[in-house]
Tab-separated table of C-alpha atoms and ligand atoms in Angstrom:
chain	number	residue	atom	x	y	z
A	30	UNK	CA	83.567	100.833	95.040
A	31	UNK	CA	83.806	104.477	96.021
A	32	UNK	CA	86.936	105.006	98.093
A	33	UNK	CA	85.484	108.321	99.247
A	34	UNK	CA	88.785	110.139	99.556
A	35	UNK	CA	87.889	113.089	97.336
A	36	UNK	CA	89.195	116.215	99.015
A	37	UNK	CA	91.539	114.366	101.383
A	38	UNK	CA	95.176	115.442	101.461
A	39	UNK	CA	97.864	112.777	101.096
A	40	UNK	CA	101.648	112.814	101.200
A	41	UNK	CA	103.624	110.056	99.488
A	42	UNK	CA	107.352	109.709	100.109
A	43	UNK	CA	109.556	108.372	97.322
A	44	UNK	CA	106.878	109.411	94.848
A	45	UNK	CA	109.041	110.142	91.827
A	46	UNK	CA	109.183	106.517	90.666
A	47	UNK	CA	107.817	103.008	91.004
A	48	UNK	CA	105.185	102.209	93.620
A	49	UNK	CA	105.222	105.732	95.083
A	50	UNK	CA	104.552	107.354	91.708
A	51	UNK	CA	101.666	104.989	90.966
A	52	UNK	CA	100.244	105.556	94.441
A	53	UNK	CA	100.273	109.296	93.829
A	54	UNK	CA	98.570	108.769	90.487
A	55	UNK	CA	95.839	106.517	91.926
A	56	UNK	CA	95.151	108.888	94.830
A	57	UNK	CA	94.954	111.847	92.426
A	58	UNK	CA	92.571	109.870	90.228
A	59	UNK	CA	90.384	109.295	93.269
A	60	UNK	CA	90.181	113.049	93.841
A	61	UNK	CA	92.721	113.490	96.647
A	62	UNK	CA	95.185	116.352	96.849
A	63	UNK	CA	98.640	114.810	96.752
A	64	UNK	CA	102.013	115.986	98.001
A	65	UNK	CA	104.801	114.112	96.265
A	66	UNK	CA	108.247	114.003	97.829
A	67	UNK	CA	111.580	112.566	96.790
A	68	UNK	CA	115.259	113.294	97.320
A	69	UNK	CA	116.082	114.371	93.768
A	70	UNK	CA	114.526	117.645	92.511
A	71	UNK	CA	114.999	116.735	88.815
A	72	UNK	CA	113.339	113.322	89.165
A	73	UNK	CA	110.541	114.941	91.128
A	74	UNK	CA	109.997	117.579	88.462
A	75	UNK	CA	109.857	114.879	85.816
A	76	UNK	CA	107.255	112.982	87.869
A	77	UNK	CA	105.163	116.132	88.311
A	78	UNK	CA	105.315	116.737	84.556
A	79	UNK	CA	103.980	113.227	83.958
A	80	UNK	CA	101.013	114.043	86.191
A	81	UNK	CA	100.306	117.457	84.679
A	82	UNK	CA	96.643	116.515	84.156
A	83	UNK	CA	96.284	116.832	87.947
A	84	UNK	CA	98.332	119.993	88.402
A	85	UNK	CA	95.676	121.803	90.447
A	86	UNK	CA	95.733	119.154	93.163
A	87	UNK	CA	99.421	118.266	93.093
A	88	UNK	CA	102.289	119.619	95.204
A	89	UNK	CA	105.907	118.490	95.211
A	90	UNK	CA	108.775	119.123	97.608
A	91	UNK	CA	112.185	117.520	97.567
A	92	UNK	CA	113.295	116.020	100.873
A	93	UNK	CA	115.728	113.286	101.830
A	94	UNK	CA	114.128	111.208	104.594
A	95	UNK	CA	117.527	110.628	106.223
A	96	UNK	CA	118.058	114.343	106.846
A	97	UNK	CA	116.108	115.489	109.899
A	98	UNK	CA	116.299	119.181	108.962
A	99	UNK	CA	114.963	118.400	105.470
A	100	UNK	CA	112.006	116.486	106.939
A	101	UNK	CA	111.298	119.370	109.351
A	102	UNK	CA	111.449	121.853	106.465
A	103	UNK	CA	109.120	119.621	104.443
A	104	UNK	CA	106.615	119.540	107.311
A	105	UNK	CA	106.781	123.326	107.701
A	106	UNK	CA	106.337	123.927	103.959
A	107	UNK	CA	103.411	121.514	103.717
A	108	UNK	CA	101.755	123.039	106.799
A	109	UNK	CA	102.085	126.547	105.361
A	110	UNK	CA	101.192	125.836	101.730
A	111	UNK	CA	98.935	122.764	101.771
A	112	UNK	CA	97.666	122.288	105.330
A	113	UNK	CA	97.320	119.239	107.574
A	114	UNK	CA	97.536	115.788	106.025
A	115	UNK	CA	94.787	113.189	106.186
A	116	UNK	CA	96.903	110.443	104.617
A	117	UNK	CA	100.588	109.577	104.905
A	118	UNK	CA	102.184	106.902	102.730
A	119	UNK	CA	105.684	106.014	103.917
A	120	UNK	CA	106.929	104.485	100.695
A	121	UNK	CA	110.513	105.751	100.199
A	122	UNK	CA	113.083	103.019	100.483
A	123	UNK	CA	116.245	101.470	99.126
A	124	UNK	CA	117.268	97.884	98.685
A	125	UNK	CA	120.379	98.801	100.596
A	126	UNK	CA	123.444	96.790	101.469
A	127	UNK	CA	123.561	93.286	99.999
A	128	UNK	CA	125.692	90.199	100.632
A	129	UNK	CA	125.999	87.711	103.435
A	130	UNK	CA	126.077	89.076	106.986
A	131	UNK	CA	129.879	88.903	107.286
A	132	UNK	CA	130.277	90.774	104.000
A	133	UNK	CA	128.209	93.841	104.951
A	134	UNK	CA	129.960	96.874	106.446
A	135	UNK	CA	128.727	98.923	109.372
A	136	UNK	CA	128.119	101.786	106.901
A	137	UNK	CA	125.945	99.472	104.816
A	138	UNK	CA	123.848	98.611	107.842
A	139	UNK	CA	123.614	102.230	109.000
A	140	UNK	CA	122.553	103.543	105.608
A	141	UNK	CA	119.895	100.874	105.022
A	142	UNK	CA	118.350	101.242	108.476
A	143	UNK	CA	118.536	105.029	108.190
A	144	UNK	CA	116.557	105.174	104.930
A	145	UNK	CA	114.200	102.218	105.366
A	146	UNK	CA	113.343	102.366	109.064
A	147	UNK	CA	114.400	105.716	110.493
A	148	UNK	CA	113.176	107.588	107.400
A	149	UNK	CA	109.556	106.543	108.023
A	150	UNK	CA	110.023	107.271	111.743
A	151	UNK	CA	111.190	110.842	110.970
A	152	UNK	CA	108.416	111.506	108.481
A	153	UNK	CA	105.703	110.054	110.733
A	154	UNK	CA	106.910	112.069	113.713
A	155	UNK	CA	106.809	115.229	111.623
A	156	UNK	CA	103.275	114.724	110.255
A	157	UNK	CA	101.487	112.872	113.056
A	158	UNK	CA	100.371	116.034	114.929
A	159	UNK	CA	98.411	117.218	111.877
A	160	UNK	CA	96.950	113.759	111.252
A	161	UNK	CA	95.754	113.607	114.851
A	162	UNK	CA	94.258	117.104	114.674
A	163	UNK	CA	92.010	116.089	111.799
A	164	UNK	CA	90.339	113.230	113.697
A	165	UNK	CA	90.433	111.102	110.516
A	166	UNK	CA	93.707	109.724	109.257
A	167	UNK	CA	95.422	106.910	107.452
A	168	UNK	CA	99.084	105.929	107.631
A	169	UNK	CA	100.427	103.228	105.343
A	170	UNK	CA	103.959	101.885	105.579
A	171	UNK	CA	105.421	100.075	102.593
A	172	UNK	CA	107.257	97.109	104.066
A	173	UNK	CA	108.227	93.991	102.084
A	174	UNK	CA	107.812	90.237	101.928
A	175	UNK	CA	111.387	90.265	103.290
A	176	UNK	CA	110.052	91.387	106.678
A	177	UNK	CA	108.604	87.968	107.456
A	178	UNK	CA	110.610	85.820	105.059
A	179	UNK	CA	114.216	86.981	105.409
A	180	UNK	CA	116.683	86.310	102.605
A	181	UNK	CA	120.247	85.707	103.791
A	182	UNK	CA	121.848	88.117	101.318
A	183	UNK	CA	119.736	91.164	102.171
A	184	UNK	CA	119.482	91.175	105.955
A	185	UNK	CA	119.725	94.954	106.565
A	186	UNK	CA	116.702	95.426	104.295
A	187	UNK	CA	114.855	92.502	105.948
A	188	UNK	CA	115.536	93.855	109.429
A	189	UNK	CA	114.454	97.392	108.505
A	190	UNK	CA	111.251	96.168	106.877
A	191	UNK	CA	110.481	93.887	109.848
A	192	UNK	CA	110.954	96.950	112.037
A	193	UNK	CA	108.277	98.736	110.012
A	194	UNK	CA	105.768	95.941	110.683
A	195	UNK	CA	106.338	96.274	114.402
A	196	UNK	CA	106.287	100.063	114.277
A	197	UNK	CA	103.033	100.140	112.321
A	198	UNK	CA	101.370	97.579	114.558
A	199	UNK	CA	102.342	99.581	117.639
A	200	UNK	CA	101.139	102.874	116.151
A	201	UNK	CA	97.856	101.234	115.189
A	202	UNK	CA	97.186	100.559	118.857
A	203	UNK	CA	97.923	104.102	119.990
A	204	UNK	CA	96.005	106.244	117.507
A	205	UNK	CA	93.024	104.214	116.250
A	206	UNK	CA	90.764	105.643	118.934
A	207	UNK	CA	91.525	109.096	117.499
A	208	UNK	CA	90.518	107.965	114.005
A	209	UNK	CA	94.041	107.480	112.670
A	210	UNK	CA	94.335	103.951	111.249
A	211	UNK	CA	97.741	102.437	110.535
A	212	UNK	CA	98.538	99.530	108.220
A	213	UNK	CA	101.339	98.085	106.127
A	214	UNK	CA	101.589	96.739	102.608
A	215	UNK	CA	104.207	94.102	101.844
A	216	UNK	CA	104.965	93.681	98.152
A	217	UNK	CA	107.258	91.200	96.461
A	218	UNK	CA	109.236	91.644	93.253
A	219	UNK	CA	107.488	94.567	91.583
A	220	UNK	CA	108.676	96.003	88.256
A	221	UNK	CA	110.224	99.273	89.429
A	222	UNK	CA	113.671	100.888	89.156
A	223	UNK	CA	114.613	99.011	92.360
A	224	UNK	CA	114.183	95.542	90.859
A	225	UNK	CA	115.314	96.735	87.408
A	226	UNK	CA	118.663	97.473	89.035
A	227	UNK	CA	118.715	94.103	90.827
A	228	UNK	CA	117.901	92.239	87.623
A	229	UNK	CA	120.464	94.176	85.573
A	230	UNK	CA	123.127	93.196	88.099
A	231	UNK	CA	121.939	89.561	88.027
A	232	UNK	CA	121.976	89.501	84.216
A	233	UNK	CA	125.532	90.807	84.239
A	234	UNK	CA	126.632	88.239	86.847
A	235	UNK	CA	125.023	85.365	84.950
A	236	UNK	CA	125.941	86.655	81.515
A	237	UNK	CA	122.274	86.407	80.563
A	238	UNK	CA	119.598	88.749	79.250
A	239	UNK	CA	117.482	90.880	81.569
A	240	UNK	CA	114.422	88.676	80.940
A	241	UNK	CA	116.415	85.501	81.611
A	242	UNK	CA	117.595	87.042	84.882
A	243	UNK	CA	113.959	87.630	85.895
A	244	UNK	CA	112.980	84.090	84.922
A	245	UNK	CA	115.852	82.499	86.859
A	246	UNK	CA	115.222	84.757	89.871
A	247	UNK	CA	111.575	83.677	89.979
A	248	UNK	CA	112.496	80.028	89.570
A	249	UNK	CA	115.376	79.934	92.049
A	250	UNK	CA	114.676	82.697	94.572
A	251	UNK	CA	110.899	83.270	94.580
A	252	UNK	CA	109.378	79.811	94.001
A	253	UNK	CA	106.032	80.688	95.619
A	254	UNK	CA	105.262	83.656	93.371
A	255	UNK	CA	102.579	81.629	91.651
A	256	UNK	CA	101.798	84.188	88.957
A	257	UNK	CA	105.317	83.743	87.587
A	258	UNK	CA	105.979	87.393	86.807
A	259	UNK	CA	106.981	90.692	88.427
A	260	UNK	CA	104.104	92.683	89.858
A	261	UNK	CA	103.110	96.001	88.364
A	262	UNK	CA	103.463	99.107	90.555
A	263	UNK	CA	99.765	99.906	90.166
A	264	UNK	CA	98.903	96.470	91.583
A	265	UNK	CA	100.464	97.656	94.847
A	266	UNK	CA	99.167	101.212	94.531
A	267	UNK	CA	95.541	100.051	94.405
A	268	UNK	CA	95.911	98.210	97.703
A	269	UNK	CA	97.634	101.202	99.285
A	270	UNK	CA	94.843	103.488	98.044
A	271	UNK	CA	92.219	101.175	99.545
A	272	UNK	CA	93.999	101.300	102.922
A	273	UNK	CA	94.102	105.113	102.629
A	274	UNK	CA	90.366	105.298	102.108
A	275	UNK	CA	87.051	105.392	103.916
A	276	UNK	CA	86.395	101.926	102.501
A	277	UNK	CA	89.063	100.567	104.889
A	278	UNK	CA	87.348	102.051	107.956
A	279	UNK	CA	87.633	98.803	109.981
A	280	UNK	CA	91.144	97.844	108.859
A	281	UNK	CA	93.808	98.693	111.424
A	282	UNK	CA	97.131	97.102	112.365
A	283	UNK	CA	97.067	94.837	109.323
A	284	UNK	CA	99.764	93.803	106.914
A	285	UNK	CA	98.516	93.319	103.357
A	286	UNK	CA	100.712	91.044	101.277
A	287	UNK	CA	100.798	92.000	97.621
A	288	UNK	CA	103.159	89.259	96.559
A	289	UNK	CA	101.288	86.698	94.410
A	290	UNK	CA	101.933	84.131	97.139
A	291	UNK	CA	105.652	84.711	97.681
A	292	UNK	CA	105.509	84.456	101.471
A	293	UNK	CA	105.232	80.744	102.119
A	294	UNK	CA	103.520	80.852	105.519
A	295	UNK	CA	99.773	81.143	106.057
B	20	NAD	P1	111.928	102.849	93.507
B	20	NAD	O1	113.407	102.822	93.583
B	20	NAD	O2	111.262	103.155	92.226
B	20	NAD	O3	111.319	103.834	94.589
B	20	NAD	C1	111.963	104.187	95.781
B	20	NAD	C2	111.730	105.654	95.999
B	20	NAD	O4	112.310	106.011	97.264
B	20	NAD	C3	112.409	106.504	94.925
B	20	NAD	O5	111.509	107.478	94.461
B	20	NAD	C4	113.572	107.133	95.645
B	20	NAD	O6	113.910	108.410	95.162
B	20	NAD	C5	113.029	107.207	97.071
B	20	NAD	N1	114.108	107.312	98.044
B	20	NAD	C6	115.217	106.548	98.145
B	20	NAD	N2	116.012	107.019	99.122
B	20	NAD	C7	115.377	108.093	99.642
B	20	NAD	C8	115.703	109.020	100.656
B	20	NAD	N3	116.847	108.936	101.355
B	20	NAD	N4	114.825	110.014	100.933
B	20	NAD	C9	113.668	110.107	100.243
B	20	NAD	N5	113.303	109.280	99.261
B	20	NAD	C10	114.160	108.284	98.965
B	20	NAD	O7	111.470	101.415	94.039
B	20	NAD	P2	110.052	100.854	94.479
B	20	NAD	O8	110.128	99.413	94.237
B	20	NAD	O9	108.935	101.654	93.935
B	20	NAD	O10	110.122	101.054	96.073
B	20	NAD	C11	109.084	101.657	96.817
B	20	NAD	C12	108.967	100.960	98.160
B	20	NAD	O11	108.510	99.632	97.946
B	20	NAD	C13	110.289	100.832	98.919
B	20	NAD	O12	110.073	101.082	100.287
B	20	NAD	C14	110.677	99.382	98.710
B	20	NAD	O13	111.480	98.876	99.732
B	20	NAD	C15	109.304	98.748	98.702
B	20	NAD	N6	109.275	97.416	98.079
B	20	NAD	C16	109.545	97.257	96.757
B	20	NAD	C17	109.514	95.985	96.215
B	20	NAD	C18	109.811	95.736	94.759
B	20	NAD	O14	109.884	94.558	94.366
B	20	NAD	N7	109.972	96.747	93.914
B	20	NAD	C19	109.218	94.878	97.023
B	20	NAD	C20	108.951	95.073	98.361
B	20	NAD	C21	108.974	96.352	98.882
């Protein structure tokens, strides 16, 4: 299938690792120009080096999505040096504050909501004018299975990701008539630095190996992940790339689960 996104310009937040990095790689492979962003200049440089085969169509700017002035500067730099976007992938996120509700501090809540919900709001506000100008656009938000299947020990993350579903659905109603389609992707348990960190902590807690921690997590916490393994970042990136493409021209306001069945409801 030809995604027909050659020549389109995409920005991916949180692109220096995991799902964001693979999304950048897939979009570059499909012939798009890609702007990678992330909060850490060294990690970003390393990611750019790993994609050196695409250096003529790759741009990178560091920006923390919680800092409004950094997002504004990012938008100004991209406008001046790259031009208007056709595609925006709001991928940056953190697992955030964990523990039961009564164990989580106000700071934990504020930080998680600030990165995972307000970050995408800031970035979308900054780039929407250019997306609308083009008359053809795609916005993808990376939510999570947690949005519709909340886990009691990660409620700030669940609430932020549920907020993204509502945000995306609302945006999809406002801008579709202008050609800007908005969708979400909701992964579960993908092998990235985010779940590496979770599994390392679990292994330490249980005095087990990393692989045993994954196996017990799947068995005890994710019983409906029928494939019985972590997903690979590219397995999410391919779905994101589809939603960013011409091939998804009638897909709007949807939430694509990429979770091997983790969400138990139909
Ligand atoms: P990751 O840790 O590899 O990627 C997260 C990226 O977000 C990193 O590049 C990081 O630098 C960036 N980031 C974090 N805070 C930021 C900030 N303040 N400003 C800008 N960038 C920031 O993990 P990942 O699993 O690839 O996560 C990507 C997205 O997928 C996240 O939104 C995450 O919530 C979502 N997700 C992941 C899983 C999973 O199992 N890995 C499951 C569901 C949803």
